[in-house]
Coordinates of C-alpha atoms and ligand atoms in Angstrom, one line a residue:
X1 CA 107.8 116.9 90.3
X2 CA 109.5 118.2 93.5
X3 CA 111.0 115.8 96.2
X4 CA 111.4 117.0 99.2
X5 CA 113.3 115.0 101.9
X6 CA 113.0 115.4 105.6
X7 CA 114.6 113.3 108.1
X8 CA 112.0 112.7 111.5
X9 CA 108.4 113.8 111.1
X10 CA 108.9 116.7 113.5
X11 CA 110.8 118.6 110.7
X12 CA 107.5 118.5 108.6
X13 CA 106.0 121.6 107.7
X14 CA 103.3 122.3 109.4
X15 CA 101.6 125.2 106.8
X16 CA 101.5 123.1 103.8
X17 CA 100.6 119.9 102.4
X18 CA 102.1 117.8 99.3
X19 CA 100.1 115.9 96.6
X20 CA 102.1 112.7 98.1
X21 CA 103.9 112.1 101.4
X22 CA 106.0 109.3 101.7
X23 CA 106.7 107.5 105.0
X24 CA 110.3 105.5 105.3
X25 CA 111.0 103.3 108.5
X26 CA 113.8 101.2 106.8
X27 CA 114.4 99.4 110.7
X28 CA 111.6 98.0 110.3
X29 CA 108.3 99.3 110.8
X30 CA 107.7 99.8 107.0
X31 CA 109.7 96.9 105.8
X32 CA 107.5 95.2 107.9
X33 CA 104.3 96.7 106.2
X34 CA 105.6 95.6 102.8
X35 CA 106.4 92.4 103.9
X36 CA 103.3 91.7 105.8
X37 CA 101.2 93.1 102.7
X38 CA 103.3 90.9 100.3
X39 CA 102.8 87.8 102.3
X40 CA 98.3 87.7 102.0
X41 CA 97.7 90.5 105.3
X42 CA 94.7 92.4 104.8
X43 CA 95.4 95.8 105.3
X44 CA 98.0 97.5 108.3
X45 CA 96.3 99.7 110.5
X46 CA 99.0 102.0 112.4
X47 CA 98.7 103.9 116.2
X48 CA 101.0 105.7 118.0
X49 CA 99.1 104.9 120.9
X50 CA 99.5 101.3 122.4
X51 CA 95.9 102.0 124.2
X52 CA 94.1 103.0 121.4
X53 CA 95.5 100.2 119.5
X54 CA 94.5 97.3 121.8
X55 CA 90.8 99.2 121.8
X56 CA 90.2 99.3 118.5
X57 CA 91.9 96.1 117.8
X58 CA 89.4 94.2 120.7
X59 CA 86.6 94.9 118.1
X60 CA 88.0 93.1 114.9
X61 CA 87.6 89.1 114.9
X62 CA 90.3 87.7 117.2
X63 CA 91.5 85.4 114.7
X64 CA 92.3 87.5 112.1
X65 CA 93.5 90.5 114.0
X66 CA 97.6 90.6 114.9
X67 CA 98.4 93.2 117.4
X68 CA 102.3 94.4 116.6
X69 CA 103.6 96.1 119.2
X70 CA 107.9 97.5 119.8
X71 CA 109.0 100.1 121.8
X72 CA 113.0 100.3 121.9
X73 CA 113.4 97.8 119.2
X74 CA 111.5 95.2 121.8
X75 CA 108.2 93.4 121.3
X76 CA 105.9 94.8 124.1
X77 CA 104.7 92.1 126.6
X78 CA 101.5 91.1 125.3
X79 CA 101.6 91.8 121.6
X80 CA 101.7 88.9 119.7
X81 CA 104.1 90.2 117.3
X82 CA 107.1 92.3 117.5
X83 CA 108.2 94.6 114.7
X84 CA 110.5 91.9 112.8
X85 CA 109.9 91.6 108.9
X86 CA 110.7 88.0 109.5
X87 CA 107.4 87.1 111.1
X88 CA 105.2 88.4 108.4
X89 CA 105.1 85.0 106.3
X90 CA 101.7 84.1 105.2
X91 CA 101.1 81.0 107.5
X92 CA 101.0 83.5 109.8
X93 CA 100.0 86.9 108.5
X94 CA 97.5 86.1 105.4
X95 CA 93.8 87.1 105.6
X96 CA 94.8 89.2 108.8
X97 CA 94.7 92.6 110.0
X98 CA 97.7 94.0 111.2
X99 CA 97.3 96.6 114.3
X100 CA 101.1 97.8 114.6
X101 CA 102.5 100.5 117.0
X102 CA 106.2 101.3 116.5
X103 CA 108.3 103.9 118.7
X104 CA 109.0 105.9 115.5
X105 CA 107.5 104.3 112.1
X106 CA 103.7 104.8 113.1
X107 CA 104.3 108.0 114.0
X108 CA 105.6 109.1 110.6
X109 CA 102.4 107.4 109.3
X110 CA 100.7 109.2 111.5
X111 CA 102.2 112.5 110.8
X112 CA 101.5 112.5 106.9
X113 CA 97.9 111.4 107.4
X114 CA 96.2 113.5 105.8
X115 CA 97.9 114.0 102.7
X116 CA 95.8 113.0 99.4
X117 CA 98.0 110.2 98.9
X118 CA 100.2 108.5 101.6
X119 CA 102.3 105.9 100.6
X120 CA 105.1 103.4 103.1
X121 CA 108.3 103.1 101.4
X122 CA 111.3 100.9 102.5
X123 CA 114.6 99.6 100.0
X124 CA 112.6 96.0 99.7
X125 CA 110.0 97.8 98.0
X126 CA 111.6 101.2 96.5
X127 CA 111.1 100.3 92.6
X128 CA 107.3 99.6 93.1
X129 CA 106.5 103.0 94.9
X130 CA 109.1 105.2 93.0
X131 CA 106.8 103.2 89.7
X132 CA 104.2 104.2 91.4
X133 CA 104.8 108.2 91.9
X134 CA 106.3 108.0 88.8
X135 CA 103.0 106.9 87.0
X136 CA 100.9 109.2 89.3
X137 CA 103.3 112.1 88.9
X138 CA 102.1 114.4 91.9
X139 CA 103.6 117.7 91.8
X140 CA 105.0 117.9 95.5
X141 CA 106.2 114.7 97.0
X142 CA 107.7 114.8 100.6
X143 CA 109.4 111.6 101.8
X144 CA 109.6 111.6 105.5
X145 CA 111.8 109.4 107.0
X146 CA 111.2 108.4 110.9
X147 CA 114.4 108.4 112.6
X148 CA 114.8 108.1 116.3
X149 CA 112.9 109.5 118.4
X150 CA 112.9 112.7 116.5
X151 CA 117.2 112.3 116.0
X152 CA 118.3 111.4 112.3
X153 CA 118.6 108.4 111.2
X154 CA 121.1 106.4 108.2
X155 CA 118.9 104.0 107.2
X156 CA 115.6 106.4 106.4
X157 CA 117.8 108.8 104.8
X158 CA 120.0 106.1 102.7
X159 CA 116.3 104.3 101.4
X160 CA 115.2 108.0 100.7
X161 CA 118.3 108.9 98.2
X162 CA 117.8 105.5 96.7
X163 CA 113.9 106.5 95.9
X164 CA 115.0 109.8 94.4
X165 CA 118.2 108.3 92.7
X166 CA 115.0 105.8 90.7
X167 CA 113.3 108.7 90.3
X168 CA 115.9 110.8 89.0
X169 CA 116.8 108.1 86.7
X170 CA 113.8 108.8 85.1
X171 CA 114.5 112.0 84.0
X172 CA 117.0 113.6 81.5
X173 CA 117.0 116.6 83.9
X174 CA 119.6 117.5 86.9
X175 CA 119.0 116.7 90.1
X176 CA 118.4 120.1 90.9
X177 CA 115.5 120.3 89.0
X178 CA 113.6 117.3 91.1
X179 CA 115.2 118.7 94.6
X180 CA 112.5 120.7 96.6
X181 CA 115.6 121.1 99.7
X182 CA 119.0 120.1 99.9
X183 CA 117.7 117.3 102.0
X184 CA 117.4 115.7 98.9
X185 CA 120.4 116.2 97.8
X186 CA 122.5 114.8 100.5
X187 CA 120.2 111.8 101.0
X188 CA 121.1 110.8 96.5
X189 CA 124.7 111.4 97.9
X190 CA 124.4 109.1 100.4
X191 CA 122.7 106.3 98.8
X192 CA 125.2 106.6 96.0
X193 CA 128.2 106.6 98.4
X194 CA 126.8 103.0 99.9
X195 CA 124.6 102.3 97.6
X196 CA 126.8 98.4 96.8
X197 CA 126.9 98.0 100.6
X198 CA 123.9 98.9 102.7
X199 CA 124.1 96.2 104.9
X200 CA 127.5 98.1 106.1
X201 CA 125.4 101.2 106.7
X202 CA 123.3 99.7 108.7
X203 CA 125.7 98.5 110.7
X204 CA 127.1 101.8 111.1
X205 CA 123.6 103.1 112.4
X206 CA 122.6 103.7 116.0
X207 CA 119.8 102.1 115.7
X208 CA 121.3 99.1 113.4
X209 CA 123.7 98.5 116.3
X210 CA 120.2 98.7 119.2
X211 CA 119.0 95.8 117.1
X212 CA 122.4 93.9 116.6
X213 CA 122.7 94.0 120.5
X214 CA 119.5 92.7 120.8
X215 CA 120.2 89.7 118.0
X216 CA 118.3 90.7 115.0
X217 CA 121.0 90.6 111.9
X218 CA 119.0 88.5 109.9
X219 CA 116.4 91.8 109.8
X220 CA 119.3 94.2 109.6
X221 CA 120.3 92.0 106.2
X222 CA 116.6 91.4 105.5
X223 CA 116.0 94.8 105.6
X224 CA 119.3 96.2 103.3
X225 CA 117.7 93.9 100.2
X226 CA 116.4 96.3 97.1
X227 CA 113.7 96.3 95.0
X228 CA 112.9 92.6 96.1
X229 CA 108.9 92.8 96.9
X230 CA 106.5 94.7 94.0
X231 CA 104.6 96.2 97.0
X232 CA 103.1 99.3 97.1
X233 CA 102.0 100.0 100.7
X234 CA 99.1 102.8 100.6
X235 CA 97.0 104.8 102.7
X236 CA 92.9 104.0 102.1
X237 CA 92.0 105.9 105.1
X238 CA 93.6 107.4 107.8
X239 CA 96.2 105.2 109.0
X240 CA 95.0 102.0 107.4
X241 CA 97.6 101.0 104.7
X242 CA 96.7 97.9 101.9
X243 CA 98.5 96.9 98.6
X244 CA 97.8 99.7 96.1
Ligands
LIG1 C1 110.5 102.2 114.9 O1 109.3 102.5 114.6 O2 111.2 102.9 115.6 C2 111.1 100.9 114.4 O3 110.5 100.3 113.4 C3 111.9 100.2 115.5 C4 112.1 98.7 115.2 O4 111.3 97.9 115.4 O5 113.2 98.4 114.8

């Protein structure tokens, strides 16, 4: 297997394709997929578009759709949910359909779309999916992190190193051996520089401090858990994610 790492989806190659492409929005758009799936919803169905979205969505049953719209860390005026993990509990989210636009998570999702197998990774799930690779064992594996708006982000690379590191720790082999691009390599460093205290990294991020101005710690510290939901987000169609 070869892992290779890259930070926004605009640094995706655009001549070749992977056996698996993993999308990471650690803040929060696939935390919140995990979570969502965990807690009984149907099955995420991701747009970059907020018009498309509200389209499509108007033809589902209204009671068991949930329109999830953020655009600079905000819940857009209308949407009935913003992007925080900590709505997705199943009194509200079970037997329902996510439609979710994020400013950069969706467009990851969106990027990767037609690769065989397309799988959302975030820390609160990273055992399940690096299980999950590991059983399937693709040859190529590209983990795209989402960043902001095309800039680098912390947090995706952080949850990317700490995929690999599993990963890695599956193998008597050095890391060199799994690394398709020194991408990979500096996101293992980085994840095993803060790997005890994530919740610090995040607070270090630009976009962890957007959403600490705008009063969501309790996602920032929902969001720095590991390994704490056996969720593996996947890809069924184009852009419509449910539990593997
Ligand atoms: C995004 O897609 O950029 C994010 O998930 C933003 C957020 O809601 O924190």
């Amino acid at each position: 297997m070869k892992i290779y790492t890259y930070h926004t989806p605009e640094r995706v190659p655009a001549d070749w394709q992977p056996d698996c492409a993993i999308a990471v929005d650690v803040l929060r758009a696939t935390t919140t997929i995990a979570t969502a799936l965990a807690a009984g919803a149907e099955a995420v169905q991701v747009f970059s578009d907020l018009a498309e979205l509200e389209q499509v969505s108007q033809q589902w049953p209204a009671a068991k759709r949930i329109r999830v719209g953020e655009r600079g860390g905000k819940k857009v005026a209308g949407f009935d949910m913003g992007n925080s993990p900590a709505e997705c509990v199943p009194e509200r989210v079970k037997g329902c359909r996510l439609f979710m636009s994020t400013t950069n998570g969706t467009r990851s999702l969106e990027r990767i779309q037609t690769s065989p197998l397309v799988l959302a990774a975030a820390l609160v799930n990273r055992a399940a999916v690096a299980e999950f690779v590991q059983k399937h064992q693709p040859a190529t594996v590209w983990i795209v992190g989402s960043g902001w708006e095309g800039n680098y982000s912390l947090e995706d690379t952080v949850c990317a190193g700490a995929l690999i590191h599993y990963l890695w720790g599956q193998q008597d082999a050095p890391l060199e051996t799994l690394a398709g691009n020194d991408e990979t390599i500096a996101a293992t460093a980085l994840y095993r520089y803060y790997q005890d205290d994530l919740l610090t990294l995040f607070h270090h991020s630009s976009h962890g401090q957007r959403l600490l101005h705008l009063g969501n710690e309790a996602d920032l510290k929902y969001c720095a858990q590991v390994d704490i939901l056996a969720i593996v987000p996947w890809q069924v169609s184009p852009k419509l994610l449910t539990k593997a």
